[in-house]
Coordinates of C-alpha atoms in Angstrom, one line a residue:
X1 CA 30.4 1.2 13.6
X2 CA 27.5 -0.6 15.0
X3 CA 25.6 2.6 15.2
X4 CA 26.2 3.8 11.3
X5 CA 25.8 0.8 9.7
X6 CA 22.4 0.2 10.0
X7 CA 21.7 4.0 10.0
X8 CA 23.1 3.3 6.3
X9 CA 21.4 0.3 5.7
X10 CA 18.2 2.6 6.5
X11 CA 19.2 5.1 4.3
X12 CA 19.6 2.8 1.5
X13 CA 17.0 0.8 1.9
X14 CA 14.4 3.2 0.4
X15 CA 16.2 3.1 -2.7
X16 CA 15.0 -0.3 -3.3
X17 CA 11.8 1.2 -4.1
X18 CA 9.9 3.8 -7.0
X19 CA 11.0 6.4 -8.3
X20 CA 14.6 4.9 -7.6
X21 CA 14.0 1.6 -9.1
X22 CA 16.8 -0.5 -7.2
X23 CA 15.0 -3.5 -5.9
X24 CA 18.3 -5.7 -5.4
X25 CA 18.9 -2.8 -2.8
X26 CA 16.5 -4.3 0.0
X27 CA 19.2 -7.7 -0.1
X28 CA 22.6 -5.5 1.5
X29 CA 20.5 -2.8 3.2
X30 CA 18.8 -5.6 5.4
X31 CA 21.7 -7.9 5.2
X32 CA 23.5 -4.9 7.3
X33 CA 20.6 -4.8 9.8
X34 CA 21.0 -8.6 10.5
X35 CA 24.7 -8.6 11.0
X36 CA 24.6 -5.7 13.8
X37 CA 21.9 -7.9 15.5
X38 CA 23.8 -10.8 15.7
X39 CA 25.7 -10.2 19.1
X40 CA 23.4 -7.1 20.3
X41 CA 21.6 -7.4 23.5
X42 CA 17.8 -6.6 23.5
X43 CA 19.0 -2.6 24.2
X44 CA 21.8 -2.4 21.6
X45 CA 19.5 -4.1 19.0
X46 CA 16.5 -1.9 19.6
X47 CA 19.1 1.1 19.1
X48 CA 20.3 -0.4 16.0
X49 CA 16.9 -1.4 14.9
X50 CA 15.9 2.1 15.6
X51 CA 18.6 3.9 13.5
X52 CA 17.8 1.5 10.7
X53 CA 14.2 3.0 10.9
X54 CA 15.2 6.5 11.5
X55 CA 17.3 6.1 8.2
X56 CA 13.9 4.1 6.4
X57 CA 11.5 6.2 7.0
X58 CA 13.7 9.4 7.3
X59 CA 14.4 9.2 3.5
X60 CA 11.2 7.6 2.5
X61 CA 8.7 9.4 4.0
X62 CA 9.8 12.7 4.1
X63 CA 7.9 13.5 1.5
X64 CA 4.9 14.2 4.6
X65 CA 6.3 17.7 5.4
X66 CA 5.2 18.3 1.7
X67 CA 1.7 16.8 2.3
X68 CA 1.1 19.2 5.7
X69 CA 3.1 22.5 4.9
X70 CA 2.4 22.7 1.1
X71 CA -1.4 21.5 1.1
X72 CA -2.6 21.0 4.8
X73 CA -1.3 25.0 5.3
X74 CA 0.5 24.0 8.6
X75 CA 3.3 26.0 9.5
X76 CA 7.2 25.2 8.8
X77 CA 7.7 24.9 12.6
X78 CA 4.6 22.8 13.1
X79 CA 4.9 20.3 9.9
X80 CA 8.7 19.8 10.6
X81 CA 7.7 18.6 14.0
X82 CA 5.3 16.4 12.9
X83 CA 7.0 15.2 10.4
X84 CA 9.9 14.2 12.6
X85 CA 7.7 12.7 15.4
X86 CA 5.5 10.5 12.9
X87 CA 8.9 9.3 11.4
X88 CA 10.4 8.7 14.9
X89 CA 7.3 6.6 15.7
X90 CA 7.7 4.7 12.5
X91 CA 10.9 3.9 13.4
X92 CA 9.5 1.8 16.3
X93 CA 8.7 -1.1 14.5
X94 CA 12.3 -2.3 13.2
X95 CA 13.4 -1.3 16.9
X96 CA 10.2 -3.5 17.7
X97 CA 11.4 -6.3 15.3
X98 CA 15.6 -6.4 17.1
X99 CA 14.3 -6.0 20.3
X100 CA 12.2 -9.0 20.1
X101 CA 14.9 -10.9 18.6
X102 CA 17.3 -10.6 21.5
X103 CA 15.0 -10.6 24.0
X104 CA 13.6 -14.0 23.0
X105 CA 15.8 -16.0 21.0
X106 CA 19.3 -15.0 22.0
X107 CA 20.2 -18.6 22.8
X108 CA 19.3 -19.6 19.1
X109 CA 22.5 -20.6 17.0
X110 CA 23.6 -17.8 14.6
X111 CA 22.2 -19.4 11.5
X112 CA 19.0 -20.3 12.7
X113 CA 18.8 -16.3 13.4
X114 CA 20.0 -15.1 10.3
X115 CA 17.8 -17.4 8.1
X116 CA 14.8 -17.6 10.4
X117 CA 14.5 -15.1 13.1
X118 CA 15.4 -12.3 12.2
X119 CA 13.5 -12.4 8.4
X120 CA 10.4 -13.8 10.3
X121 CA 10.4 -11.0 12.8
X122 CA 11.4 -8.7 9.8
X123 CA 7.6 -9.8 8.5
X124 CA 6.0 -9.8 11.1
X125 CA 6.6 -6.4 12.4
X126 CA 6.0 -5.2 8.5
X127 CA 2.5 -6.9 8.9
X128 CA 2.1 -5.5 12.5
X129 CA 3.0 -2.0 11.2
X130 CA 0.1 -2.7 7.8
X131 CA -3.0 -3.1 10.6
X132 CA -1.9 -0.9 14.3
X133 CA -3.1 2.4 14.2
X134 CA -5.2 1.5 11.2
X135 CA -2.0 1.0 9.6
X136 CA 0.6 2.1 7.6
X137 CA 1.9 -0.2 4.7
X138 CA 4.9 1.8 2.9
X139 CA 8.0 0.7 2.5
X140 CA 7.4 -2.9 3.0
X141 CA 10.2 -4.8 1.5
X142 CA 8.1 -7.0 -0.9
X143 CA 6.6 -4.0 -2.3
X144 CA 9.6 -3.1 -4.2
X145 CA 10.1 -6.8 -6.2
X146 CA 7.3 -6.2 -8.5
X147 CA 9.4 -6.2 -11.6
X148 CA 11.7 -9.2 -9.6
X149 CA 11.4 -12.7 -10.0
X150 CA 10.4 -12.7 -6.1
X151 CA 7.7 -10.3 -6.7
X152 CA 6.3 -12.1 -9.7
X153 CA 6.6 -16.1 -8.4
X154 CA 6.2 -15.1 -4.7
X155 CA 3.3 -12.4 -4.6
X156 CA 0.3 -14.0 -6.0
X157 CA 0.6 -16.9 -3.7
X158 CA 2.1 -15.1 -0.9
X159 CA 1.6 -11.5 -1.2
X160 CA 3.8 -8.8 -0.2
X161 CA 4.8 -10.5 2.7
X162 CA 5.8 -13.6 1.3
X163 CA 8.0 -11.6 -1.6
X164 CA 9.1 -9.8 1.6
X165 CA 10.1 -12.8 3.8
X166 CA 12.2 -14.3 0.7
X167 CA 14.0 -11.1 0.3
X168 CA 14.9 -11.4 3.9
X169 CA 15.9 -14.3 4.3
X170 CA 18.0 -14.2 1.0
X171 CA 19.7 -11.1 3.4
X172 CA 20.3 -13.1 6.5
X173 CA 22.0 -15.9 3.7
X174 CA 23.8 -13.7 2.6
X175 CA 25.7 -13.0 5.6
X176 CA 26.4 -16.1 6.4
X177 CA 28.0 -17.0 3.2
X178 CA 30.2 -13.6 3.7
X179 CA 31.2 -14.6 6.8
X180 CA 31.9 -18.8 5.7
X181 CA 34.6 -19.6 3.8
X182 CA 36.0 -22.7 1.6
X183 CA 33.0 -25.2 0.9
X184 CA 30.7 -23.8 3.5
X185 CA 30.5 -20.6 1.3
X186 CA 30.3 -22.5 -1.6
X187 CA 27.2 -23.9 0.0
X188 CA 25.7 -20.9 1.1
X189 CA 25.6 -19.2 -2.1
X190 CA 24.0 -22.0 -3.4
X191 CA 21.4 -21.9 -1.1
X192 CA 21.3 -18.2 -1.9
X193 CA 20.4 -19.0 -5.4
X194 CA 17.4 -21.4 -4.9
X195 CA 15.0 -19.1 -3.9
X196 CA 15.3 -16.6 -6.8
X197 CA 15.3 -20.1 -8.8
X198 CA 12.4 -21.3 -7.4
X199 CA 10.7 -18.1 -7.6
X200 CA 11.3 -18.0 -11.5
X201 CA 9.4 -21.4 -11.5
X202 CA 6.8 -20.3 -9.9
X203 CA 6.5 -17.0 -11.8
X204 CA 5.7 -19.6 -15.0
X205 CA 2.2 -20.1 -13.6
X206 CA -0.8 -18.2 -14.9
X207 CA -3.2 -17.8 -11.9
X208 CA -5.7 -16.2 -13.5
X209 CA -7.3 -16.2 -17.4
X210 CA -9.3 -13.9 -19.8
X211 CA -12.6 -13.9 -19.5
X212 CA -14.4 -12.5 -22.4
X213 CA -13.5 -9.6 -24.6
X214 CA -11.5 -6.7 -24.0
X215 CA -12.7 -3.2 -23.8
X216 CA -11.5 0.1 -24.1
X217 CA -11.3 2.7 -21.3
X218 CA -10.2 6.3 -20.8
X219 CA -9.2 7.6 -17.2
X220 CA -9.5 11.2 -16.7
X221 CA -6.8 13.4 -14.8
X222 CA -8.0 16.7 -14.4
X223 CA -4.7 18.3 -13.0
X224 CA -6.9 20.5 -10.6
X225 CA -4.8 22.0 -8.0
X226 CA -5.3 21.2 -4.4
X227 CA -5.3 24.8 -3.0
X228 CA -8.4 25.8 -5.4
X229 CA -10.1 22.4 -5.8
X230 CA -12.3 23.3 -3.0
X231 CA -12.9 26.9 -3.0
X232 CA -16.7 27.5 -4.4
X233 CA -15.9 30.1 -7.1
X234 CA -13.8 27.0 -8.1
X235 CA -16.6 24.4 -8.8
X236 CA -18.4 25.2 -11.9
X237 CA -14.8 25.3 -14.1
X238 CA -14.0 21.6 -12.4
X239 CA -17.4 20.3 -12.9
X240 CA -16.9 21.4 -16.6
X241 CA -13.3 20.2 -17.0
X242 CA -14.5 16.9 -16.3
X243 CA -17.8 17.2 -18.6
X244 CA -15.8 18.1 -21.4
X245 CA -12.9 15.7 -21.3
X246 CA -15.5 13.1 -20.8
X247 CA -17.7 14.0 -24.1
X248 CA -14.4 14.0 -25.6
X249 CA -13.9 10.3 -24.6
X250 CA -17.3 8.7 -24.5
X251 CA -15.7 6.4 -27.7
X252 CA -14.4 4.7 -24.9
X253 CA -16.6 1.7 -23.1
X254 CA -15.6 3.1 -19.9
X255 CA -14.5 6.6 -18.4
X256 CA -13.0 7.0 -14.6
X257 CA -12.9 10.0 -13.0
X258 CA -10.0 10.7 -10.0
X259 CA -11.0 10.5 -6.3
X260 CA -13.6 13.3 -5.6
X261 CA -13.3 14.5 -8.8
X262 CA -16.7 16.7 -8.2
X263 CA -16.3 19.0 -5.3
X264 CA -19.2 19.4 -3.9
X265 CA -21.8 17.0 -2.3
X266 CA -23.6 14.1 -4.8
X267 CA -27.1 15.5 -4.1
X268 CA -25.9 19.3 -4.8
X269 CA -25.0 18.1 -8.0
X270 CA -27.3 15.3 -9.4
X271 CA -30.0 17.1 -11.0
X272 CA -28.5 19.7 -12.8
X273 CA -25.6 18.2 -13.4
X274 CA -25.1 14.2 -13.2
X275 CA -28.3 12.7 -14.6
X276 CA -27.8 14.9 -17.9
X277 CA -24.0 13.4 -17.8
X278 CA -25.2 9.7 -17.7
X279 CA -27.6 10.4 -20.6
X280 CA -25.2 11.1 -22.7
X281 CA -22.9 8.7 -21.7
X282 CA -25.5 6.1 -21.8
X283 CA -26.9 7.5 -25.5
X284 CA -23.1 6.7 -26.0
X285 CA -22.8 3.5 -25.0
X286 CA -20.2 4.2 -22.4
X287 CA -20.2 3.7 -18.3
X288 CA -19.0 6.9 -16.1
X289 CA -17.3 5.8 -12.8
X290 CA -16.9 9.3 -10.9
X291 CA -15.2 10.0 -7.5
X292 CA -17.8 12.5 -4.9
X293 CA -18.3 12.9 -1.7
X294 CA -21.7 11.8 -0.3
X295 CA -23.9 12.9 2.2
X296 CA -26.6 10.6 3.7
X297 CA -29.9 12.3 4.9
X298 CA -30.7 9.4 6.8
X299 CA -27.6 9.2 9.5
X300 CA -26.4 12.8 9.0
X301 CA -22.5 11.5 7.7
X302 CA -20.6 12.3 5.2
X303 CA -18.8 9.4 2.9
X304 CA -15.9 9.7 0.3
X305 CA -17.6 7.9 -2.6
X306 CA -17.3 6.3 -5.9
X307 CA -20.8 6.1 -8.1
X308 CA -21.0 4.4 -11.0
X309 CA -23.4 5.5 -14.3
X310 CA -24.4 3.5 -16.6
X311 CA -26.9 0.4 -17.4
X312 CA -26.3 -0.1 -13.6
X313 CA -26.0 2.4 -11.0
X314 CA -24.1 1.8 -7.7
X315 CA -22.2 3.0 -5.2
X316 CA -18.8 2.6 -3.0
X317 CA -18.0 4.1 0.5
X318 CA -14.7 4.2 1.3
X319 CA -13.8 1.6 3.9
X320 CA -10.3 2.3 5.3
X321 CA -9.5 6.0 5.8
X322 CA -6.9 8.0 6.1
X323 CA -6.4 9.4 9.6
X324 CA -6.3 13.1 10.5
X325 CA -6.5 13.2 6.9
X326 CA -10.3 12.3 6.3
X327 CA -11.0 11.7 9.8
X328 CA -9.9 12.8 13.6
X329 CA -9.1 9.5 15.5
X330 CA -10.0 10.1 19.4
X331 CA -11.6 13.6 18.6
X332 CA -11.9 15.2 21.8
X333 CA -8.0 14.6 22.5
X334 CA -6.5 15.2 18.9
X335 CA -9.5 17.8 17.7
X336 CA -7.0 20.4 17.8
X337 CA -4.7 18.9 15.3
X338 CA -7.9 20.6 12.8
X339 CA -6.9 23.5 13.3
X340 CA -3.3 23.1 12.4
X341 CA -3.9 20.9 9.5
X342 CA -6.9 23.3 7.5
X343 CA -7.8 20.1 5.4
X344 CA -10.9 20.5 3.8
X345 CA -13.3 17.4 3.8
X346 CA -11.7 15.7 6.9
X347 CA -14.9 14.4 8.9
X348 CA -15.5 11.4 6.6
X349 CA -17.8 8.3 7.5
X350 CA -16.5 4.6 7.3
X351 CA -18.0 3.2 4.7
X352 CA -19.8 -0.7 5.5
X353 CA -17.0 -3.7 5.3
X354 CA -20.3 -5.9 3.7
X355 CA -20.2 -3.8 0.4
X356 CA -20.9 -5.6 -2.8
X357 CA -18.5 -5.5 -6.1
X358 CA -19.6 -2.8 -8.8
X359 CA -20.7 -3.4 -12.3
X360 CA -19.6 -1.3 -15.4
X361 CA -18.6 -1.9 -18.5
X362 CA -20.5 -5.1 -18.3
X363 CA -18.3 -7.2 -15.6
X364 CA -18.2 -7.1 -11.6
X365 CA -15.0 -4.7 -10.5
X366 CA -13.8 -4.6 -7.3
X367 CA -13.6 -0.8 -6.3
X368 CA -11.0 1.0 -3.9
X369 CA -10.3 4.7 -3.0
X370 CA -6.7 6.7 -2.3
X371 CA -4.7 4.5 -0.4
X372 CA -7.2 1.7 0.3
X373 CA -4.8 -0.1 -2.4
X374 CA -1.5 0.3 -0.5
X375 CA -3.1 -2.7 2.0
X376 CA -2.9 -5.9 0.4
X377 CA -5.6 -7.3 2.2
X378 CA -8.0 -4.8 1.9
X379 CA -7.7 -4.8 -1.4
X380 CA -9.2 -8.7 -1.8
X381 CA -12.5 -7.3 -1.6
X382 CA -14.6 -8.1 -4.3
X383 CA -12.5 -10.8 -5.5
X384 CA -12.5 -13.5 -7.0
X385 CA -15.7 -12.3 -8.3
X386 CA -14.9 -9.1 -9.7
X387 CA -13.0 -9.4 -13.4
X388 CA -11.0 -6.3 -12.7
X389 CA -10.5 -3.7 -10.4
X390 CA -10.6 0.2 -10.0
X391 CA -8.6 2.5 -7.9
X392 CA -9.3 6.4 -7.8
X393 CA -7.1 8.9 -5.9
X394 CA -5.8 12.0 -5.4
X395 CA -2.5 12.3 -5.0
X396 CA -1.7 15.6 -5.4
X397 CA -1.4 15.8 -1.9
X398 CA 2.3 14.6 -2.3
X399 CA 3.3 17.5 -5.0
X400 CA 6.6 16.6 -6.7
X401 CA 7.8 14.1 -4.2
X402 CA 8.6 10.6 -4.5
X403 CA 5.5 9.7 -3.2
X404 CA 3.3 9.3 -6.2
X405 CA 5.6 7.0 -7.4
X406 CA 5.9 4.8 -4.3
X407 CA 2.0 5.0 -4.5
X408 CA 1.5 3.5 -8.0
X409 CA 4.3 0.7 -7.1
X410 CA 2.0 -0.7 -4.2
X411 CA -0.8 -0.5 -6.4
X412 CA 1.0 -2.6 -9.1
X413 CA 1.4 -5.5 -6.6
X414 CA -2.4 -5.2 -5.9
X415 CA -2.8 -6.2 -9.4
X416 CA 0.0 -8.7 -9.4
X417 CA -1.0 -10.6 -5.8
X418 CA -4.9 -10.8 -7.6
X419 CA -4.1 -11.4 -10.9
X420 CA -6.5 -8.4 -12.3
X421 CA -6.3 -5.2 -14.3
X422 CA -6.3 -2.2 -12.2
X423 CA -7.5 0.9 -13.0
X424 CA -5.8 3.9 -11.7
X425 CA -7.6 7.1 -12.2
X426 CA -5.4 10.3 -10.1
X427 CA -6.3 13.9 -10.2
X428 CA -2.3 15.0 -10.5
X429 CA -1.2 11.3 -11.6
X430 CA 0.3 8.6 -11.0
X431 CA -3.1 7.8 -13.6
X432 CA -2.1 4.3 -14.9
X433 CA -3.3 0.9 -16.8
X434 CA -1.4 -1.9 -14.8
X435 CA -1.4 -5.3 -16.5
X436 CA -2.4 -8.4 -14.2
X437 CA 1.2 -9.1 -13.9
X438 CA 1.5 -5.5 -12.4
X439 CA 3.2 -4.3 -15.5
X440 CA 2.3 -0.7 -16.1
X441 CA 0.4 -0.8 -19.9
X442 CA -0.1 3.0 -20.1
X443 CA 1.2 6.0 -18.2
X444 CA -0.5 9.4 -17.5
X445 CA 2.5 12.1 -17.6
X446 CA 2.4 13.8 -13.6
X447 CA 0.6 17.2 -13.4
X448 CA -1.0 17.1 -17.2
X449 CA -4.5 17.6 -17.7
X450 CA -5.3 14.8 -20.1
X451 CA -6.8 11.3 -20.7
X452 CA -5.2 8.1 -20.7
X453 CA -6.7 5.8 -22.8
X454 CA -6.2 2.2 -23.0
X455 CA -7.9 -1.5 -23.5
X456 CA -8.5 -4.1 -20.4
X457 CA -8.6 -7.8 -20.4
X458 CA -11.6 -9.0 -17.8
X459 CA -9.8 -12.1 -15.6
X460 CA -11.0 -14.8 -13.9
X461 CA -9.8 -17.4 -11.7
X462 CA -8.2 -16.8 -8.4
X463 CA -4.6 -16.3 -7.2
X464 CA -3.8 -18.3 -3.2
X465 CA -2.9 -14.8 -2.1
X466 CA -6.8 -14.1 -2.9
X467 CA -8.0 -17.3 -1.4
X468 CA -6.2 -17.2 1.3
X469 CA -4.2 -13.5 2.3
X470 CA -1.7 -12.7 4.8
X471 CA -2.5 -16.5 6.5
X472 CA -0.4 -18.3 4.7
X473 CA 2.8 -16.3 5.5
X474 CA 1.9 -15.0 9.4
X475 CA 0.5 -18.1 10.4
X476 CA 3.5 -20.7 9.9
X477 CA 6.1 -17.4 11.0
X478 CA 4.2 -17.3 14.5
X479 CA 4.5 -21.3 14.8
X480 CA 8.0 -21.3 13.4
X481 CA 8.8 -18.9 16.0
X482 CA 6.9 -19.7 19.1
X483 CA 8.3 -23.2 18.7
X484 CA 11.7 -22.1 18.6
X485 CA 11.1 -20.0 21.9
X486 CA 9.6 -23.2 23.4
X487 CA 12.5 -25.5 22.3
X488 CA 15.2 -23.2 23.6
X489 CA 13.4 -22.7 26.6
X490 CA 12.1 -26.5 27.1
X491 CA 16.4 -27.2 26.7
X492 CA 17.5 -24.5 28.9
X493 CA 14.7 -25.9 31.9
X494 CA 14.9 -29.5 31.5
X495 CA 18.5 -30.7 30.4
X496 CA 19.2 -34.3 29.3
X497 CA 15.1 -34.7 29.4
X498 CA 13.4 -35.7 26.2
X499 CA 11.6 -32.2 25.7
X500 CA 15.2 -30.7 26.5
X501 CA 17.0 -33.0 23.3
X502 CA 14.2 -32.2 20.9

């Protein structure tokens, strides 16, 4: 029994999330976790912590074998096994997060573990997994209260991990008023209900404001398929897909094209095919925004791009990137992985952390490419300056899987934590207009060739998760935490001394 539950409180757990839309899920699927860790020894709750993450990512990643069989052309053999050994790795960090809790605070009382310990390791092995490796954000537990009370009080002054950490310890709460009985329950599930209670408070505040006058936008979604958008006979129809749905939307102030929307290099296609483009749209009125990869004569590297046309033209390089899927990490060892995966454009440069916000459409925006918006922190760039922000992808990487949906969720808390309108222009969809309260405004239907039009509100102001990021949930976690160890440990060495009574 030890074993299955928190296999099935992995399982569930991803339930809590798009497309499934079960947030209240996260509470018992973690509150499972916690009760098998309460008498496990540092083995037993790295098992258990493991099966939890087998069951996690199991279910909610699984969408990968789609990504490297369907698109990357890998075999079945060789995408099932990589499938199962990057979910077995993922698995890891809950093992990481029960490990740690035995190992270090098993002389902590019960309900000091249930409502600190365990939730605060819970955290900080989330925020461990969103930054190792270059790290992987999905599935964190705050990223499915968006639409919650916790997501919408707790996220824009705590972010994902602060909606996270109250969902946890609503979990290990939870358990403890199961397990009471009489009064103390009584108690418990009152304490159960302040934080949702609290969290509706805070939800009350308006962070941010309107800053000038709305304008109208139109994002493109091309619906090109992956397995052609590359091949050269290929080019000319995409490069004229994209003209024409653009004439046929210049009414619009602004026009966003999907993540290397033009397949082919920016200075193959600038003269005879961009500077006519931004003529038009600037004869027009309107600003072009348009995802390409470029390719700098001066360092010989390639960068996956956005450029924007219009009074003011600038650039983006992307910053974070996707390994083994725009570049090789630790070439000379992993090379070889190229020639299982045949993805095309995978030698990308990292583009400069000291960028500056874009203009168009007359306002700053901060810019972000693919899944540079599923890391809460990353996406603070440009901010507070920028009055909105703009995220192109292509997503068609994860065909008709849960993933595009998981994908436009975390980009919904982007807006939510900064208290901006994001832009979301996708080649296959999720294409979106998400409200600074990470409402979704406007939806592109998945694998249409169309244009999703829309009006944005520019913002300004600034939300504490902007000012201020991960610190203000990691940082009182690690002092919470080292000075339990250092209590326990100060009582356990020096009994009936004044550090050992604290």
């Amino acid at each position: 029994m030890n074993l299955l539950l928190p296999l099935l409180g992995g399982m569930l757990f991803p339930f809590a999330f798009s497309p499934f839309e079960a947030p209240w899920v996260a509470l018992p699927s973690l509150a499972l976790l916690f009760f098998v860790w309460l008498n496990a020894s540092p083995k037993q709750a790295f098992l258990r912590g493991y099966l939890f993450g087998v069951g996690q990512f199991g279910i909610g990643v699984s969408w990968i074998y789609i990504s490297m069989h369907d698109y990357a052309a890998a075999s079945v053999l060789a995408a099932g096994l990589l499938s199962v050994a990057f979910i077995l790795f993922l698995a890891l960090y809950p093992a990481l997060a029960g490990w740690l809790s035995s190992r270090l605070f098993s002389h902590v009382s019960k309900r000091v573990r249930l409502v600190m310990v365990f939730p605060g390791l819970w955290i900080l092995c989330e925020w461990f997994r969103g930054w190792f490796l270059t790290g992987f954000t999905w599935l964190e537990t705050g990223g499915s209260q968006v639409d919650t009370v916790l997501g919408q009080g707790v996220a824009p002054i705590a972010g994902v991990y602060g909606a996270g950490l109250a969902v946890a310890v609503m979990a290990g709460t939870a358990v403890l008023a199961i397990a009471a009985r009489g009064s103390a329950r009584h108690a418990w599930l009152s304490i159960l209900l302040i934080i949702p209670s609290v969290s509706y408070g805070l939800s009350k505040i308006e962070w941010t404001r309107a800053a000038g006058e709305p304008f109208s936008v139109a994002l493109l979604q091309g619906n090109v398929s992956q397995d052609v958008k590359w091949q050269a006979e290929s080019q000319r129809e995409t490069l004229m897909l994209y003209r024409d749905l653009t004439r046929q939307n210049l009414d619009a102030r602004l026009v966003i094209w999907p993540e290397t929307a033009v397949p082919a290099f920016y200075h193959q296609v600038k003269d005879v095919f961009l500077n006519k483009l931004q003529q038009e749209a600037h004869a027009r009125g309107s600003d072009v925004l348009i995802g390409i990869p470029y390719f700098d004569f001066s360092d010989k590297r390639n960068y996956n791009a956005l450029i924007s046309l219009g009074e003011q033209q600038g650039w983006y390089f992307k910053r974070h990137l996707v390994p083994f899927g725009e570049y090789v990490p630790l070439r000379r060892v992993l090379g070889f992985l190229l020639d299982i995966l045949q993805i095309p454009m995978a030698d990308f440069t990292q583009g400069s952390p000291q960028q500056s916000p874009l203009t168009a459409a007359g306002f700053l925006f901060a810019p972000s490419i693919c899944y540079e918006d599923i890391f809460a922190d990353d996406s603070r760039f440009g901010l507070p300056q920028a009055a909105y922000m703009v995220n192109v992808t292509n997503d068609a990487w994860f065909g008709r899987s849960i993933a595009p949906f998981q994908h436009v969720q975390m980009a919904r808390l982007r807006a939510l934590e900064a208290g901006r309108y994001l832009l979301r222009a996708s080649n296959t969809g999720v294409t979106a207009i998400i409200s600074e309260r990470g409402s979704l405004l406007g939806v592109a239907p998945l694998f249409e060739r169309t244009a999703l039009k829309g009006s944005v509100q520019p913002m300004v102001g600034s939300t504490p998760y902007v000012r201020f990021g991960n610190l203000l949930v990691t940082l009182p976690l690690l002092i919470v935490l080292a000075l339990l160890i250092l209590r326990y440990k100060f009582r356990y060495l020096g009994r009936g001394t004044v550090m050992g009574n604290l």
